[in-house]
Tab-separated table of C-alpha atoms in Angstrom:
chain	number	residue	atom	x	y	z
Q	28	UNK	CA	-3.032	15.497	-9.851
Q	29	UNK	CA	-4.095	18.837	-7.827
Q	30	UNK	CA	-7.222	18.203	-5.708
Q	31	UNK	CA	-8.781	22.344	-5.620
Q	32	UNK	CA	-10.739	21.800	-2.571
Q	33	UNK	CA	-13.171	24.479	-0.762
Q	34	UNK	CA	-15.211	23.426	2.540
Q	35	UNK	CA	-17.458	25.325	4.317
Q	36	UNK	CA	-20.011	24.811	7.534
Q	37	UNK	CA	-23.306	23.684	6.493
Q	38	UNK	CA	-26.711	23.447	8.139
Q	39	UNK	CA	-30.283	21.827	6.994
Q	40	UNK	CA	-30.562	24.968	4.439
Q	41	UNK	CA	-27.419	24.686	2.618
Q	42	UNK	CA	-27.776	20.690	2.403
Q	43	UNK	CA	-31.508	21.642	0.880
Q	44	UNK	CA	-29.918	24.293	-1.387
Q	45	UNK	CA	-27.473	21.674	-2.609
Q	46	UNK	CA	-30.213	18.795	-3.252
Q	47	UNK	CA	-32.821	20.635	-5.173
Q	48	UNK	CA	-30.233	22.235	-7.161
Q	49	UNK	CA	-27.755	19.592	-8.446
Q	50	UNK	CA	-27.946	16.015	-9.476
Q	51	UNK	CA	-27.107	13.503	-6.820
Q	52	UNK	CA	-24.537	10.743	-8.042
Q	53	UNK	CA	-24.242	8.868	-5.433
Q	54	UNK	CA	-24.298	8.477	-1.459
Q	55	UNK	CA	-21.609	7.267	0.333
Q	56	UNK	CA	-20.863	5.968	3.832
Q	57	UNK	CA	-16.940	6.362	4.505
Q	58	UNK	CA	-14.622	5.104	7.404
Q	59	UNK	CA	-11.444	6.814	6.910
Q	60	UNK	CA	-8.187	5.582	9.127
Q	61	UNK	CA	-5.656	8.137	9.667
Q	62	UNK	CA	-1.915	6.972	10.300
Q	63	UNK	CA	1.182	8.811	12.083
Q	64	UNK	CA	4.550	8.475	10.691
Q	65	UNK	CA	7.115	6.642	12.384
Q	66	UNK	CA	9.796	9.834	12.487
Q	67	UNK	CA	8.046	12.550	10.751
Q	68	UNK	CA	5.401	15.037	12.317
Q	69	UNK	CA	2.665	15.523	9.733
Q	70	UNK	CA	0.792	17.467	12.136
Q	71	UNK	CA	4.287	20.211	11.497
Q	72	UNK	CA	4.742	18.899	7.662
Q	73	UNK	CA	0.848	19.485	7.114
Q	74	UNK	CA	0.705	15.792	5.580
Q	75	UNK	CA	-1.423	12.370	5.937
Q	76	UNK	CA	-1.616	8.845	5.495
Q	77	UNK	CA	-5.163	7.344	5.249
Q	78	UNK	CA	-6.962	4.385	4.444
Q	79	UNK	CA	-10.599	5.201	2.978
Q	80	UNK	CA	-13.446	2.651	3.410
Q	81	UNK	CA	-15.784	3.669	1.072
Q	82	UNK	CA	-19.606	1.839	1.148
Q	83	UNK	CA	-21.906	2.461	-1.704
Q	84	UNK	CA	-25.230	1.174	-3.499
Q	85	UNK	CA	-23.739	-1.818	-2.109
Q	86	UNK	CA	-20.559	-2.050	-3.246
Q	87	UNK	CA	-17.117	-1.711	-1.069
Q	88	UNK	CA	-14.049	0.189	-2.117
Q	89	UNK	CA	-10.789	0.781	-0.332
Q	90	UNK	CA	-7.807	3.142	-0.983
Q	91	UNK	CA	-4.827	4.475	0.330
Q	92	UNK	CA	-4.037	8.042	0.052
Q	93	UNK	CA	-1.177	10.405	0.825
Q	94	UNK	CA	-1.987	13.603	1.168
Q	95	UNK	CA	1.103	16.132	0.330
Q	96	UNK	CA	1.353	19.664	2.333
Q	97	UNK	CA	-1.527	22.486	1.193
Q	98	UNK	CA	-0.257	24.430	-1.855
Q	99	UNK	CA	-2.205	27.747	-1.298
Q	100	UNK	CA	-3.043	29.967	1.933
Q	101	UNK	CA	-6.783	29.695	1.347
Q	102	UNK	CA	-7.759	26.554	0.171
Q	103	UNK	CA	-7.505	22.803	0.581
Q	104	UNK	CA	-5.290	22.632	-2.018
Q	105	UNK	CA	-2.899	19.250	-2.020
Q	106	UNK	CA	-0.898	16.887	-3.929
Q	107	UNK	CA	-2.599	13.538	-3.469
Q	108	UNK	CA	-1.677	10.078	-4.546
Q	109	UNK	CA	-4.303	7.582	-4.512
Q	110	UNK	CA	-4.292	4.096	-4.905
Q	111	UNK	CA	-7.001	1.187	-4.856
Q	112	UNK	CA	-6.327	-1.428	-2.187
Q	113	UNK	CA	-8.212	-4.680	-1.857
Q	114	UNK	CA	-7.379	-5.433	1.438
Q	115	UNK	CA	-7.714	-2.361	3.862
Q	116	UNK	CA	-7.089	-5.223	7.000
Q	117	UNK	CA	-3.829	-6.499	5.642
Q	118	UNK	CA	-2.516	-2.891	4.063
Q	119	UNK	CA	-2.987	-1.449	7.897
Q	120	UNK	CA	-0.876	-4.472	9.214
Q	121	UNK	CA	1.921	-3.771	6.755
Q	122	UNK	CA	1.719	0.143	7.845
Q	123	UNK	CA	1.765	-0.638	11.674
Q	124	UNK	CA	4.281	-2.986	11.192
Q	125	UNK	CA	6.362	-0.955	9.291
Q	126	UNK	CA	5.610	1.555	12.821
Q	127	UNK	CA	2.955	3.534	11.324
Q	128	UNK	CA	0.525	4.038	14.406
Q	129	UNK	CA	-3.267	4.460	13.874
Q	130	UNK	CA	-4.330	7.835	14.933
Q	131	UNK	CA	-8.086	7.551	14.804
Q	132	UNK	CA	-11.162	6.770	12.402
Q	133	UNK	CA	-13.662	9.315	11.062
Q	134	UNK	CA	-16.853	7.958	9.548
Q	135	UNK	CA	-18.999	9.897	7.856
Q	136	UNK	CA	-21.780	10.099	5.248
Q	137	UNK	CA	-21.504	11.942	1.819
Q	138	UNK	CA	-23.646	12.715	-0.326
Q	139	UNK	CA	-21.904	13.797	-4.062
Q	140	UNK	CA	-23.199	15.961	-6.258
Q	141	UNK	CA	-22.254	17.109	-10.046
Q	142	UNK	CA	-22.075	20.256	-10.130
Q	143	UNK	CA	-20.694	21.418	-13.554
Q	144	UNK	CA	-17.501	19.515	-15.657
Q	145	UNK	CA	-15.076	18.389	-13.210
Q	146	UNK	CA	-16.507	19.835	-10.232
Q	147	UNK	CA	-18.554	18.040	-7.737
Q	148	UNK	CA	-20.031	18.890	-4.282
Q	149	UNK	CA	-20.043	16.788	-1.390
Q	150	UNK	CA	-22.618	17.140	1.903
Q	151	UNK	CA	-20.514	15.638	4.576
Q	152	UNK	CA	-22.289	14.706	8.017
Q	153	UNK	CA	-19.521	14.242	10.021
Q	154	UNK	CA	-19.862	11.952	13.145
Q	155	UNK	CA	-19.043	13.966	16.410
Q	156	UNK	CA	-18.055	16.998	14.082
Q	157	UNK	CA	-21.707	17.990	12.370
Q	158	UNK	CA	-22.115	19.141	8.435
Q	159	UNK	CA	-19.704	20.716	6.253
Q	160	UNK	CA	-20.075	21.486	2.166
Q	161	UNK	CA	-17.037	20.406	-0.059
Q	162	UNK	CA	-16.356	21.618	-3.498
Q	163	UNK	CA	-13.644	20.081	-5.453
Q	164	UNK	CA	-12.295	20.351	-8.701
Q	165	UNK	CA	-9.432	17.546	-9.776
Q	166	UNK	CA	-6.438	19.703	-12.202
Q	167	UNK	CA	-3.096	19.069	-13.938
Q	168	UNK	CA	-2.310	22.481	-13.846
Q	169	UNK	CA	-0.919	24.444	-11.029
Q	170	UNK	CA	-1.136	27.842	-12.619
Q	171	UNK	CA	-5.245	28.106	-12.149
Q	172	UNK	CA	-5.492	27.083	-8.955
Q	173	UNK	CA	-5.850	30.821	-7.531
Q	174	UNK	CA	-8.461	31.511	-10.138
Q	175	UNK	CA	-10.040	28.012	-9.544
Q	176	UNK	CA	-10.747	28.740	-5.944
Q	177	UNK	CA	-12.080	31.881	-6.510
Q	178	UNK	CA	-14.773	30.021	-8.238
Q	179	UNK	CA	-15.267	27.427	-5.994
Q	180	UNK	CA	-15.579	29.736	-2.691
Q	181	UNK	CA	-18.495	31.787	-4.775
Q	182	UNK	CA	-20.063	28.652	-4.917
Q	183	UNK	CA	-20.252	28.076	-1.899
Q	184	UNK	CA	-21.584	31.495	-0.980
Q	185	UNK	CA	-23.933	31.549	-3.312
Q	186	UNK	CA	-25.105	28.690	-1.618
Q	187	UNK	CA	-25.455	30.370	2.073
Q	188	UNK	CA	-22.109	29.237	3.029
Q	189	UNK	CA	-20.811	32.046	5.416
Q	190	UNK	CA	-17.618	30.386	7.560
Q	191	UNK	CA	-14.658	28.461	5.603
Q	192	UNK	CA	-12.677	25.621	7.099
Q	193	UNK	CA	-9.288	24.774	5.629
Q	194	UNK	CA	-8.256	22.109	8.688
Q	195	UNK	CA	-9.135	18.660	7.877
Q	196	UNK	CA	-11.566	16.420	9.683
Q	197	UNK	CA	-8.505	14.950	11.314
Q	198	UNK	CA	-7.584	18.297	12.392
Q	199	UNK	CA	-10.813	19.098	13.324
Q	200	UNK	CA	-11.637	16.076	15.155
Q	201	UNK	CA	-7.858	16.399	17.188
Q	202	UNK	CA	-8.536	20.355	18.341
Q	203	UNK	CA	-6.323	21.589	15.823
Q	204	UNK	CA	-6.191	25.288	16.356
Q	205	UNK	CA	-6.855	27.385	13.298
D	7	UNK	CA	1.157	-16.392	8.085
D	8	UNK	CA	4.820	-17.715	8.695
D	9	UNK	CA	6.690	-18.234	6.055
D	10	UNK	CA	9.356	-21.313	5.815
D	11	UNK	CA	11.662	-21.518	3.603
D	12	UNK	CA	15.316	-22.981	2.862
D	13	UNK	CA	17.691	-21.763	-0.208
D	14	UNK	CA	20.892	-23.194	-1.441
D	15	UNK	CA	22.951	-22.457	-3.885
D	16	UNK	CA	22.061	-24.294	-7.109
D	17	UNK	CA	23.837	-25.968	-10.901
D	18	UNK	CA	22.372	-27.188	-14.016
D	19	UNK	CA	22.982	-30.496	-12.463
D	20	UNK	CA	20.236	-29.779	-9.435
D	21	UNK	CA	17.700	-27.546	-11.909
D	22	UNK	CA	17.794	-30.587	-14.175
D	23	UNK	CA	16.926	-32.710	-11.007
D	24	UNK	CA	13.707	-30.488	-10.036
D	25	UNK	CA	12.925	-30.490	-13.492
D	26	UNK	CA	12.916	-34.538	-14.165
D	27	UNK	CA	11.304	-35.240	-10.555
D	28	UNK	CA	8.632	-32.368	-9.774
D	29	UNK	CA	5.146	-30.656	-12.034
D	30	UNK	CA	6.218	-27.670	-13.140
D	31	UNK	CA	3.432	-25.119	-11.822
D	32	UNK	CA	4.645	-22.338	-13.883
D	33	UNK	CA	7.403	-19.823	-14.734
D	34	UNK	CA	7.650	-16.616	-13.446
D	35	UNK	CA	9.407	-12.996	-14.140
D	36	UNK	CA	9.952	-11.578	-11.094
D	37	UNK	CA	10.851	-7.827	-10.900
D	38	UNK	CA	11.358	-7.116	-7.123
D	39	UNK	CA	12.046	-3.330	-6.101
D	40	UNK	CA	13.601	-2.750	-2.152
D	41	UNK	CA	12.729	0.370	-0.290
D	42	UNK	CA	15.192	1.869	2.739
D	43	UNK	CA	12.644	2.728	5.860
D	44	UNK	CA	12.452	6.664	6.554
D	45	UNK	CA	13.696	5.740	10.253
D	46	UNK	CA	14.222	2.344	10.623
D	47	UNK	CA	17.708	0.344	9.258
D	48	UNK	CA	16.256	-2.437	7.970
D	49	UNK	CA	19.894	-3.816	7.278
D	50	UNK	CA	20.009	-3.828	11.124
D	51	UNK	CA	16.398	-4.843	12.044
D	52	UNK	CA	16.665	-7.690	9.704
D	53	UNK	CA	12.816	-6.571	8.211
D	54	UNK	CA	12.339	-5.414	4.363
D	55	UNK	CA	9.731	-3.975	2.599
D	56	UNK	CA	9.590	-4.620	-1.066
D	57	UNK	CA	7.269	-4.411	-4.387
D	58	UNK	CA	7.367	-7.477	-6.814
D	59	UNK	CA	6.295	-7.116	-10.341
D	60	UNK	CA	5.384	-10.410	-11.725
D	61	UNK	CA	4.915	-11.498	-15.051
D	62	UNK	CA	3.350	-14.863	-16.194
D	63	UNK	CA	1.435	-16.742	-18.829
D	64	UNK	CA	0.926	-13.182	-20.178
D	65	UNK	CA	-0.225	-11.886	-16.906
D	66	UNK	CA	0.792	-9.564	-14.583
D	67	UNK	CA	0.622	-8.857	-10.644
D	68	UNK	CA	2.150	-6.533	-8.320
D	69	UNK	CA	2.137	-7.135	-4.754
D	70	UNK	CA	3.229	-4.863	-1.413
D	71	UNK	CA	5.183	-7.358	1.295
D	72	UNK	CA	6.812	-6.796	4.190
D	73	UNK	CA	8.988	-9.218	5.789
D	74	UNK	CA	9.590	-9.165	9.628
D	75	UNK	CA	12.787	-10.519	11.297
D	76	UNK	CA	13.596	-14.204	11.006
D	77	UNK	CA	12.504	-16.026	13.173
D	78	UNK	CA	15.152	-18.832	13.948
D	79	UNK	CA	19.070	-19.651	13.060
D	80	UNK	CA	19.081	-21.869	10.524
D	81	UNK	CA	16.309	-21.112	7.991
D	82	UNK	CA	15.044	-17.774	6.245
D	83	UNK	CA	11.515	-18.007	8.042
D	84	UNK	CA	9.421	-14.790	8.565
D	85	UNK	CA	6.562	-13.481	8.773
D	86	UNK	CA	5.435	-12.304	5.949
D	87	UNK	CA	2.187	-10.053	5.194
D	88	UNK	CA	1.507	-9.404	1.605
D	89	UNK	CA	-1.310	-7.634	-0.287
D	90	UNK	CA	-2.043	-7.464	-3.853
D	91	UNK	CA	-1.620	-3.753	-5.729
D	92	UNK	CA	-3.266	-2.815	-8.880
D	93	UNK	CA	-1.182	0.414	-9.714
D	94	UNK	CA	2.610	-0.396	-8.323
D	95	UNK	CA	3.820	2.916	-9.859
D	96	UNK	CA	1.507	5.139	-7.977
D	97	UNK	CA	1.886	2.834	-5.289
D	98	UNK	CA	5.857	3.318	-4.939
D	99	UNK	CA	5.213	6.802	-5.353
D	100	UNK	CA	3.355	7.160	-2.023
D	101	UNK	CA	5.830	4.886	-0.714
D	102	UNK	CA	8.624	7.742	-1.727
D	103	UNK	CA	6.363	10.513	-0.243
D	104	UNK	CA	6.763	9.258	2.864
D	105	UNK	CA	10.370	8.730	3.043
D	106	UNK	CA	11.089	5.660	1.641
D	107	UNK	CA	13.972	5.402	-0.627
D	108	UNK	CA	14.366	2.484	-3.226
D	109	UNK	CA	17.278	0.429	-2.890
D	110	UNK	CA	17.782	-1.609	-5.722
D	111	UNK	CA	15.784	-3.946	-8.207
D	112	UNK	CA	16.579	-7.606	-8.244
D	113	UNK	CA	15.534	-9.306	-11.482
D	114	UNK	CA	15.006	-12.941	-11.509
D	115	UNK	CA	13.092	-16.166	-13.813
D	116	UNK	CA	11.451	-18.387	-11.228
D	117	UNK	CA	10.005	-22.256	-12.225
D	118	UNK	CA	7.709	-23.239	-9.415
D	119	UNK	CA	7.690	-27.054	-9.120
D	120	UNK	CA	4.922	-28.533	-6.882
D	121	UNK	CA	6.102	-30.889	-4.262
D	122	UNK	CA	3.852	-32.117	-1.601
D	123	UNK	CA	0.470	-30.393	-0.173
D	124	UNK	CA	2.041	-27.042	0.859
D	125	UNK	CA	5.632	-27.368	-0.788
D	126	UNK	CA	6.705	-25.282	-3.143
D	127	UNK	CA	10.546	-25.517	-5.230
D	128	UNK	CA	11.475	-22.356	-6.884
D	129	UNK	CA	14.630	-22.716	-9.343
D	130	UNK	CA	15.559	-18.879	-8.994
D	131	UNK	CA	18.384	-17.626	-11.775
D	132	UNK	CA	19.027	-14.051	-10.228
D	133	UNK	CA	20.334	-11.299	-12.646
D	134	UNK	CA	24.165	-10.625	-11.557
D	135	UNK	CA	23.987	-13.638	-8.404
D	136	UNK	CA	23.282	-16.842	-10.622
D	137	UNK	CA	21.125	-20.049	-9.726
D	138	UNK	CA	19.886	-20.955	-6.268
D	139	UNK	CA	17.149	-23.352	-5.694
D	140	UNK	CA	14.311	-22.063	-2.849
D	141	UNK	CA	12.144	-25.061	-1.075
D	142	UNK	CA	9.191	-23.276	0.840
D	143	UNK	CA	5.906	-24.523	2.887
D	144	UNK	CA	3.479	-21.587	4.412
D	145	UNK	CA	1.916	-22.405	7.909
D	146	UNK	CA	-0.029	-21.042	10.856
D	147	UNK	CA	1.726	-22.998	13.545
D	148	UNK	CA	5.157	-21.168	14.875
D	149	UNK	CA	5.533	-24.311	16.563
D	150	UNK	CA	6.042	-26.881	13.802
D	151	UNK	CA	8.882	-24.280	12.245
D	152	UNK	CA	11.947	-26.573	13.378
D	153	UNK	CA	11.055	-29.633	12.330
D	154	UNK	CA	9.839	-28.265	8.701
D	155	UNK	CA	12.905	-26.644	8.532
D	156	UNK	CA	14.849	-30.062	8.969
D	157	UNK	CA	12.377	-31.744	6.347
D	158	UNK	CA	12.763	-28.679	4.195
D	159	UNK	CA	17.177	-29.370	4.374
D	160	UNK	CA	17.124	-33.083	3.368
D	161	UNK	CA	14.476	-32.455	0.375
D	162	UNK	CA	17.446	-29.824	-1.101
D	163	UNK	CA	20.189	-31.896	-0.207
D	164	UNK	CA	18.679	-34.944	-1.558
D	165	UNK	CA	18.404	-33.039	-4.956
D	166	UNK	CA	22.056	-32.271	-4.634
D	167	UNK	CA	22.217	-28.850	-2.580
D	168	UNK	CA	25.345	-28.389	-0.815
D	169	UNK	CA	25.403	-25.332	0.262
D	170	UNK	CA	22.922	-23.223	2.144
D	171	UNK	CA	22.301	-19.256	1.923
D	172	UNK	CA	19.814	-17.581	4.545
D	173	UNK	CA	20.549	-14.021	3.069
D	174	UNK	CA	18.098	-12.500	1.417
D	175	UNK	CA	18.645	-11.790	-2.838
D	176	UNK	CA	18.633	-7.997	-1.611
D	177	UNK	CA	21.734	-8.825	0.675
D	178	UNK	CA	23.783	-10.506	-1.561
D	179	UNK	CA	23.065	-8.411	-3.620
D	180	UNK	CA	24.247	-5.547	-1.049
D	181	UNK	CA	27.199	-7.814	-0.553
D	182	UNK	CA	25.967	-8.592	2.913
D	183	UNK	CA	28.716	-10.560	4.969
D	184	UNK	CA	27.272	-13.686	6.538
């Protein structure tokens, strides 16, 4: 599966823009765990390893993710793999064990929103980092992701969006330089 | 958690002997897949990391364990630190995105006989090694390992046992020189 990902800088009128216009599903509180390989640089292979903690309308969900390299120049673009976890505690103790190191936790809220089929907008407030707008679009098929972007970053700009972000929240959050 | 546990190598003569004296819990299918560390020579650290696929009374479970070093001469004791998995495909995949390489995939029927509180026989009949018989008791106490151990010994030589193994299936499978 190809996650088609746009994000953008938000303020208080985007986040508006966004709630009057689509239908909320759901808000989330997330506390995501990034880990560093034990002999590979993903900071240089543009990869990660995280465990999501994801809180909602009072349930509790876990997952591990890898995150593969970004496909595209101007996008978010990645190959992910996702799997459900029941035990975030005892998954990180097999990872540091195995000499994955933590790297550091973002938490955030998010607020999801549908947006049209298959395409969904998330508010992020970011702690430490501030807001940012998300639009993602889950695909089997490689060949539209140029197109699919194109789509996704008008979104965005018809909302007010006016500065993109393709680093990560990790990246952000560790001074990655554009 | 440690893990203690004694094998030895096993006949009809000392299956018949579990089966006669102890309550069969249940029987397993046991489909156990190795993975080779990125970095690490697990051969040499004496660690392994491993997804099980287990089938029983029409049920199945998958599970993600590690297994440290052992911890002492004369038993396989480890620690051990094992989660459940819902999706062991996916899961192996992000296991392969990050460098891990399967090894090899030991198949095996396991009868678990209930002992005493906290001991566990297997009967094990390993696809390509034959039939080895597994006596095991889990504890929190590191310090209590030597004398389970000896308890462990005289419960598999009383059924017969007369010859110990402290490699792992993986290594004798690997042909592993004692």
């Amino acid at each position: 599966m190809i996650e088609v990902e746009v994000k953008g800088y938000a303020d208080d009128g985007v986040f508006e823009r966004v709630r009057e216009k689509f239908e909320l599903i759901r808000k989330e509180y997330h506390e995501d765990t990034y880990f560093r390989h034990p002999c590979r640089d993903f900071a240089e292979t543009d990869e990660a390893l995280r465990i999501r903690v994801k809180r909602f309308d009072g349930h509790f969900e876990a997952f591990l993710t890898y995150k593969g390299p970004k496909m595209d120049t101007n996008s978010k673009t990645r190959k992910e793999i996702e799997v459900p976890i029941s035990d975030p505690d005892r998954h990180a103790e097999i990872l540091r064990s195995l000499g994955f190191e933590e790297v550091l936790t973002i938490e955030k809220t998010r607020e999801k929103y549908y947006v049209d089929k298959g395409i969904v907008i998330d508010l992020d407030d970011v702690e430490g980092l501030g807001k940012f707008v998300e639009v993602e679009c889950l695909t089997e098929r490689s060949d539209i992701v140029e197109e699919t972007v194109k789509k996704l970053r008008e979104i965005l700009e018809s909302l007010g969006v006016k500065k993109f972000e393709r680093r990560s929240y990790l990246e952000l959050a560790m001074g990655k330089e554009v």
